[in-house]
Amino acid sequence: MANYAITIDDVTRAAETIRGQVLRTPLVPAPRLSQLTGATVCVKHENMQPTGSFKERGAVTKLESLKPYERTRGVIAMSAGNHAQAVAYHARRLGIPATIVMPEGTPLVKAENTRSYGAKVILFGETLYEAAARAREIAEAESLVFVHPYDDPKVMAGQGTIGLEMLEDAPDLDQIIVPIGGGGLISGITVAVKALKPSIEIIGVEAALYPSFRNAILGQNQPIGGATLAEGIAVKTVGQLPLPVVRDLVSDIIAVEEPLIERAVNAYATLQRTMAEGAGAAGLAAMMAQPERFEGKRVGLVLCGGNIDARILASVMVRELERDDRITSFRITSNDRPGLLGRVASLLGQLGANILEVSHGRLFLDVPAKGVSIDITIETRDRQHTLEVFEALAAEGLAPQRIVSRSLPATAF
């Protein structure tokens, strides 16, 4: 193997270092995800770590490598989420002072979680790049050890322990799919598993809005940036230490669009009964994007994190119901006469549709002066059931008009 920043020996030493300090997460068979994708799928549940992500592995490996005087002075890191919480959590446990620099726009809950682990939190800059520059300035001024989230051999080796555990539990895996942000996770896993099983395929996944590694490896100049559900892998600058590993040993990098990331988050919640943040669900999104690539294979998915805001998760799940036409809104415009709403409600009840919301409109200019519009949101069993409801309403002369969500594509009935 070429001369990379880490070797399999580094990863095996990291495994000894973190034993008893980091949860050895289960590799769980996923029959319903297998049915969804056509592959035999098992999931590495890194969302079960105390801080909700794989980042604890690299953080502990790095912190345990510090010399006594470095421990006394403390560490500093820049992060907007999982890395911050992992460093803060284990630094407190090991008695090491920790400072975390986070962008000013970091969600309040993430900043407060990091503070709750005993770290000093500094909000600075609009981007992670600015936060990183500030963190390095403080590190130099106060002689603190900078704990980089991915461009560090100790961190890479720590993350690579996931690969060792996956092969211990499922040595017959054909492929491992890994989300890519800065590259620390995929490079560590790749070095570990390729040394033990050279035939295995490692496939990376990027959010389509952040094709940083594809640009770096393929010499492309695709635009980078935008609001993504997978903020954990929304990295503009790839790690220089992980880059050669990914370039030489990773079979492919798949870019996934936002709707598929949403669908994957929902699939984890409803089919695997587990929480996945956008970045954590990216591997499953890749399988949904290119099912032919994985059909019939034994595939290991790294669910790298489960720190998703409850409101975002609720929104994703409702949007998926809308995509499947299990939640549908429509408008009925008619003469304003007594009993109309009761008639509609009775008919929907007979058809087995559940009414979620009703709104009357008598003052709209597109409704006749003696008319009324009724906007109704219903829940149905599936798309076919929704079609049957619309056909029955039309047969009663009610002429329902679909109201399309502004965020979702129209579905013709």
Tab-separated table of C-alpha atoms in Angstrom, residues 67-358:
chain	number	residue	atom	x	y	z
A	67	LYS	CA	1.515	14.698	26.265
A	68	PRO	CA	0.897	15.632	29.930
A	69	TYR	CA	1.751	19.313	29.401
A	70	GLU	CA	-0.571	19.439	26.367
A	71	ARG	CA	-3.409	18.002	28.431
A	72	THR	CA	-2.845	20.662	31.068
A	73	ARG	CA	-2.956	23.523	28.569
A	74	GLY	CA	-5.985	22.130	26.747
A	75	VAL	CA	-7.317	21.689	23.238
A	76	ILE	CA	-9.254	23.740	20.733
A	77	ALA	CA	-11.415	22.688	17.807
A	78	MET	CA	-13.640	24.260	15.214
A	79	SER	CA	-16.974	22.682	14.383
A	80	ALA	CA	-20.645	23.456	13.942
A	81	GLY	CA	-21.906	20.209	15.393
A	82	ASN	CA	-20.815	16.605	15.903
A	83	HIS	CA	-17.041	17.114	16.163
A	84	ALA	CA	-17.567	19.899	18.679
A	85	GLN	CA	-19.730	17.724	20.902
A	86	ALA	CA	-17.392	14.726	20.667
A	87	VAL	CA	-14.296	16.729	21.599
A	88	ALA	CA	-16.093	18.531	24.418
A	89	TYR	CA	-17.620	15.343	25.843
A	90	HIS	CA	-14.413	13.327	25.977
A	91	ALA	CA	-12.185	16.248	26.944
A	92	ARG	CA	-14.291	16.738	30.060
A	93	ARG	CA	-14.205	13.003	30.790
A	94	LEU	CA	-10.393	13.003	30.494
A	95	GLY	CA	-9.957	16.232	32.469
A	96	ILE	CA	-8.686	18.271	29.506
A	97	PRO	CA	-9.815	21.892	29.092
A	98	ALA	CA	-11.563	22.378	25.743
A	99	THR	CA	-12.413	25.417	23.666
A	100	ILE	CA	-14.681	25.128	20.628
A	101	VAL	CA	-15.004	27.839	17.980
A	102	MET	CA	-18.329	27.675	16.153
A	103	PRO	CA	-19.735	29.893	13.378
A	104	GLU	CA	-22.099	32.577	14.628
A	105	GLY	CA	-24.982	30.969	12.768
A	106	THR	CA	-24.638	27.636	14.587
A	107	PRO	CA	-28.053	26.450	15.848
A	108	LEU	CA	-28.466	27.402	19.487
A	109	VAL	CA	-29.159	23.827	20.571
A	110	LYS	CA	-25.781	22.643	19.208
A	111	ALA	CA	-23.891	25.418	20.923
A	112	GLU	CA	-25.703	24.742	24.197
A	113	ASN	CA	-25.080	21.000	23.948
A	114	THR	CA	-21.379	21.683	23.505
A	115	ARG	CA	-21.353	24.015	26.519
A	116	SER	CA	-23.195	21.402	28.555
A	117	TYR	CA	-20.200	19.087	28.103
A	118	GLY	CA	-18.014	21.672	29.818
A	119	ALA	CA	-16.344	23.305	26.819
A	120	LYS	CA	-15.791	27.000	26.372
A	121	VAL	CA	-17.733	27.983	23.253
A	122	ILE	CA	-16.693	30.930	21.098
A	123	LEU	CA	-19.020	32.027	18.297
A	124	PHE	CA	-17.041	33.601	15.471
A	125	GLY	CA	-17.459	34.208	11.756
A	126	GLU	CA	-20.104	33.251	9.246
A	127	THR	CA	-18.470	30.068	7.966
A	128	LEU	CA	-16.450	27.125	9.249
A	129	TYR	CA	-13.464	28.499	7.327
A	130	GLU	CA	-13.562	31.710	9.376
A	131	ALA	CA	-14.123	29.741	12.592
A	132	ALA	CA	-11.127	27.546	11.775
A	133	ALA	CA	-8.889	30.553	11.175
A	134	ARG	CA	-9.923	32.013	14.522
A	135	ALA	CA	-9.361	28.669	16.274
A	136	ARG	CA	-5.816	28.476	14.907
A	137	GLU	CA	-5.105	32.023	16.071
A	138	ILE	CA	-6.252	31.145	19.596
A	139	ALA	CA	-4.333	27.857	19.529
A	140	GLU	CA	-1.104	29.686	18.731
A	141	ALA	CA	-1.691	32.493	21.219
A	142	GLU	CA	-2.609	30.175	24.108
A	143	SER	CA	-0.471	27.125	23.168
A	144	LEU	CA	-3.501	24.893	22.752
A	145	VAL	CA	-3.553	21.685	20.696
A	146	PHE	CA	-5.707	22.088	17.603
A	147	VAL	CA	-7.958	19.063	17.069
A	148	HIS	CA	-8.875	19.081	13.401
A	149	PRO	CA	-12.148	17.300	12.494
A	150	TYR	CA	-10.639	15.273	9.637
A	151	ASP	CA	-7.165	16.375	8.481
A	152	ASP	CA	-5.254	14.637	11.284
A	153	PRO	CA	-3.692	11.132	11.330
A	154	LYS	CA	-4.929	10.329	14.842
A	155	VAL	CA	-8.461	11.361	13.968
A	156	MET	CA	-8.367	9.369	10.718
A	157	ALA	CA	-7.111	6.278	12.542
A	158	GLY	CA	-9.807	6.588	15.175
A	159	GLN	CA	-12.550	6.783	12.574
A	160	GLY	CA	-11.039	3.785	10.796
A	161	THR	CA	-11.915	1.546	13.750
A	162	ILE	CA	-15.439	1.443	12.317
A	163	GLY	CA	-14.073	-0.531	9.375
A	164	LEU	CA	-12.337	-3.045	11.643
A	165	GLU	CA	-15.544	-3.655	13.565
A	166	MET	CA	-17.638	-4.022	10.416
A	167	LEU	CA	-15.355	-6.706	8.982
A	168	GLU	CA	-15.190	-8.503	12.336
A	169	ASP	CA	-18.996	-8.696	12.392
A	170	ALA	CA	-19.567	-9.292	8.655
A	171	PRO	CA	-16.413	-10.523	6.886
A	172	ASP	CA	-18.421	-11.378	3.752
A	173	LEU	CA	-19.321	-7.769	2.908
A	174	ASP	CA	-18.921	-6.877	-0.766
A	175	GLN	CA	-19.243	-3.117	-0.356
A	176	ILE	CA	-19.136	-0.455	2.343
A	177	ILE	CA	-20.810	2.873	1.628
A	178	VAL	CA	-19.459	5.872	3.533
A	179	PRO	CA	-20.596	9.518	3.601
A	180	ILE	CA	-17.820	11.982	2.704
A	181	GLY	CA	-17.320	15.434	4.152
A	182	GLY	CA	-13.681	16.306	4.757
A	183	GLY	CA	-12.626	12.679	4.259
A	184	GLY	CA	-11.468	11.589	7.706
A	185	LEU	CA	-14.093	8.882	8.069
A	186	ILE	CA	-13.837	7.309	4.630
A	187	SER	CA	-10.033	7.416	4.541
A	188	GLY	CA	-9.718	5.706	7.927
A	189	ILE	CA	-12.231	3.001	7.038
A	190	THR	CA	-10.670	2.479	3.612
A	191	VAL	CA	-7.124	1.999	4.905
A	192	ALA	CA	-8.375	-0.494	7.493
A	193	VAL	CA	-10.650	-2.656	5.365
A	194	LYS	CA	-8.520	-2.633	2.217
A	195	ALA	CA	-5.575	-3.967	4.221
A	196	LEU	CA	-7.712	-6.821	5.537
A	197	LYS	CA	-9.850	-7.491	2.460
A	198	PRO	CA	-8.455	-5.935	-0.744
A	199	SER	CA	-11.429	-7.098	-2.832
A	200	ILE	CA	-13.983	-5.041	-0.927
A	201	GLU	CA	-15.417	-1.966	-2.624
A	202	ILE	CA	-15.517	1.321	-0.745
A	203	ILE	CA	-18.007	3.801	-2.185
A	204	GLY	CA	-18.220	7.387	-1.014
A	205	VAL	CA	-21.279	9.624	-1.003
A	206	GLU	CA	-21.376	13.406	-1.229
A	207	ALA	CA	-24.306	15.786	-1.126
A	208	ALA	CA	-24.818	17.041	-4.683
A	209	LEU	CA	-24.528	20.625	-3.425
A	210	TYR	CA	-21.039	19.896	-2.005
A	211	PRO	CA	-19.084	17.864	-4.623
A	212	SER	CA	-15.745	18.756	-3.029
A	213	PHE	CA	-14.005	15.404	-3.466
A	214	ARG	CA	-15.380	14.884	-6.957
A	215	ASN	CA	-13.948	18.267	-7.901
A	216	ALA	CA	-10.593	17.485	-6.315
A	217	ILE	CA	-10.229	13.995	-7.799
A	218	LEU	CA	-11.813	14.505	-11.217
A	219	GLY	CA	-10.432	17.984	-11.777
A	220	GLN	CA	-13.922	19.411	-12.052
A	221	ASN	CA	-15.124	22.827	-10.994
A	222	GLN	CA	-18.715	22.179	-10.018
A	223	PRO	CA	-20.252	24.887	-7.816
A	224	ILE	CA	-20.133	24.206	-4.085
A	225	GLY	CA	-22.601	25.549	-1.553
A	226	GLY	CA	-26.239	25.796	-0.595
A	227	ALA	CA	-28.658	24.676	2.080
A	228	THR	CA	-28.444	20.909	2.472
A	229	LEU	CA	-30.085	18.514	4.888
A	230	ALA	CA	-26.699	16.765	5.062
A	231	GLU	CA	-24.880	19.620	6.779
A	232	GLY	CA	-22.518	17.132	8.423
A	233	ILE	CA	-20.837	16.507	5.047
A	234	ALA	CA	-21.256	20.032	3.679
A	235	VAL	CA	-17.514	20.682	3.435
A	236	LYS	CA	-16.005	23.000	0.840
A	237	THR	CA	-12.339	22.064	1.347
A	238	VAL	CA	-11.257	18.426	1.383
A	239	GLY	CA	-8.651	17.096	3.777
A	240	GLN	CA	-5.173	16.944	2.293
A	241	LEU	CA	-4.280	13.792	4.249
A	242	PRO	CA	-7.446	11.849	3.310
A	243	LEU	CA	-7.323	12.966	-0.352
A	244	PRO	CA	-4.712	10.484	-1.681
A	245	VAL	CA	-6.411	7.592	0.127
A	246	VAL	CA	-9.746	8.442	-1.456
A	247	ARG	CA	-8.184	9.050	-4.865
A	248	ASP	CA	-6.327	5.710	-4.908
A	249	LEU	CA	-8.560	3.296	-3.013
A	250	VAL	CA	-12.195	4.445	-3.125
A	251	SER	CA	-14.040	2.850	-6.046
A	252	ASP	CA	-16.510	5.639	-6.710
A	253	ILE	CA	-18.096	8.757	-5.269
A	254	ILE	CA	-21.835	9.171	-5.756
A	255	ALA	CA	-23.517	12.555	-5.510
A	256	VAL	CA	-27.022	12.496	-4.031
A	257	GLU	CA	-29.713	15.147	-4.435
A	258	GLU	CA	-31.705	16.617	-1.553
A	259	PRO	CA	-35.017	14.776	-2.204
A	260	LEU	CA	-33.211	11.427	-1.987
A	261	ILE	CA	-31.483	12.422	1.246
A	262	GLU	CA	-34.914	13.277	2.668
A	263	ARG	CA	-36.303	9.932	1.500
A	264	ALA	CA	-33.374	8.110	3.113
A	265	VAL	CA	-33.864	9.889	6.453
A	266	ASN	CA	-37.523	8.889	6.328
A	267	ALA	CA	-36.655	5.294	5.396
A	268	TYR	CA	-34.341	4.962	8.368
A	269	ALA	CA	-37.085	6.272	10.656
A	270	THR	CA	-39.950	4.207	9.263
A	271	LEU	CA	-38.222	1.025	8.049
A	272	GLN	CA	-35.154	0.691	10.300
A	273	ARG	CA	-36.799	2.422	13.277
A	274	THR	CA	-33.771	4.606	13.941
A	275	MET	CA	-32.753	8.265	13.785
A	276	ALA	CA	-30.482	9.399	10.969
A	277	GLU	CA	-29.329	12.940	10.290
A	278	GLY	CA	-28.986	13.949	6.657
A	279	ALA	CA	-25.292	13.043	6.462
A	280	GLY	CA	-25.949	9.746	8.225
A	281	ALA	CA	-28.586	8.806	5.655
A	282	ALA	CA	-26.440	9.688	2.620
A	283	GLY	CA	-25.269	6.107	2.059
A	284	LEU	CA	-28.821	4.810	1.829
A	285	ALA	CA	-29.659	7.724	-0.481
A	286	ALA	CA	-26.883	6.542	-2.814
A	287	MET	CA	-28.381	3.068	-2.923
A	288	MET	CA	-31.765	4.552	-3.772
A	289	ALA	CA	-30.170	6.685	-6.492
A	290	GLN	CA	-28.355	3.784	-8.182
A	291	PRO	CA	-30.024	0.519	-7.088
A	292	GLU	CA	-28.571	-1.391	-10.019
A	293	ARG	CA	-25.078	-0.701	-8.669
A	294	PHE	CA	-25.828	-2.578	-5.427
A	295	GLU	CA	-28.417	-5.165	-6.390
A	296	GLY	CA	-27.559	-8.643	-5.093
A	297	LYS	CA	-24.513	-7.399	-3.127
A	298	ARG	CA	-23.850	-7.572	0.604
A	299	VAL	CA	-23.644	-3.917	1.568
A	300	GLY	CA	-22.588	-2.264	4.820
A	301	LEU	CA	-23.999	1.209	5.440
A	302	VAL	CA	-22.299	3.566	7.881
A	303	LEU	CA	-25.055	5.474	9.663
A	304	CYS	CA	-22.523	8.008	10.856
A	305	GLY	CA	-24.808	10.242	12.915
A	306	GLY	CA	-28.314	10.728	14.247
A	307	ASN	CA	-28.297	14.351	15.402
A	308	ILE	CA	-31.290	15.644	13.497
A	309	ASP	CA	-33.531	18.398	14.814
A	310	ALA	CA	-36.961	17.035	15.780
A	311	ARG	CA	-38.733	19.711	13.736
A	312	ILE	CA	-36.674	18.859	10.657
A	313	LEU	CA	-37.367	15.153	11.080
A	314	ALA	CA	-41.103	15.816	11.412
A	315	SER	CA	-41.039	17.995	8.299
A	316	VAL	CA	-39.127	15.358	6.316
A	317	MET	CA	-41.602	12.645	7.264
A	318	VAL	CA	-44.641	14.752	6.363
A	319	ARG	CA	-43.050	15.746	3.041
A	320	GLU	CA	-42.500	12.078	2.259
A	321	LEU	CA	-46.156	11.357	2.950
A	322	GLU	CA	-46.990	14.154	0.502
A	323	ARG	CA	-44.647	12.705	-2.114
A	324	ASP	CA	-46.378	9.356	-1.757
A	325	ASP	CA	-49.797	11.075	-1.992
A	326	ARG	CA	-50.714	9.757	1.434
A	327	ILE	CA	-51.288	13.329	2.554
A	328	THR	CA	-53.094	15.416	-0.048
A	329	SER	CA	-54.696	18.841	-0.138
A	330	PHE	CA	-57.482	19.840	-2.494
A	331	ARG	CA	-60.049	22.602	-2.996
A	332	ILE	CA	-63.762	22.324	-3.662
A	333	THR	CA	-65.531	25.426	-4.980
A	334	SER	CA	-69.328	25.364	-4.892
A	335	ASN	CA	-72.491	27.312	-4.079
A	336	ASP	CA	-72.635	28.294	-0.428
A	337	ARG	CA	-75.485	26.161	0.835
A	338	PRO	CA	-76.174	24.534	4.215
A	339	GLY	CA	-74.905	21.009	4.642
A	340	LEU	CA	-72.136	21.157	2.032
A	341	LEU	CA	-69.316	20.587	4.489
A	342	GLY	CA	-71.218	17.791	6.234
A	343	ARG	CA	-71.842	16.123	2.889
A	344	VAL	CA	-68.163	16.270	1.968
A	345	ALA	CA	-67.062	15.035	5.405
A	346	SER	CA	-69.520	12.124	5.296
A	347	LEU	CA	-68.348	11.117	1.851
A	348	LEU	CA	-64.690	11.218	2.887
A	349	GLY	CA	-65.500	9.118	5.935
A	350	GLN	CA	-67.275	6.520	3.804
A	351	LEU	CA	-64.228	6.400	1.535
A	352	GLY	CA	-61.879	5.771	4.471
A	353	ALA	CA	-60.010	9.080	4.214
A	354	ASN	CA	-58.920	10.842	7.393
A	355	ILE	CA	-59.506	14.624	7.449
A	356	LEU	CA	-56.486	16.485	8.839
A	357	GLU	CA	-57.456	20.104	8.171
A	358	VAL	CA	-60.370	22.111	6.750
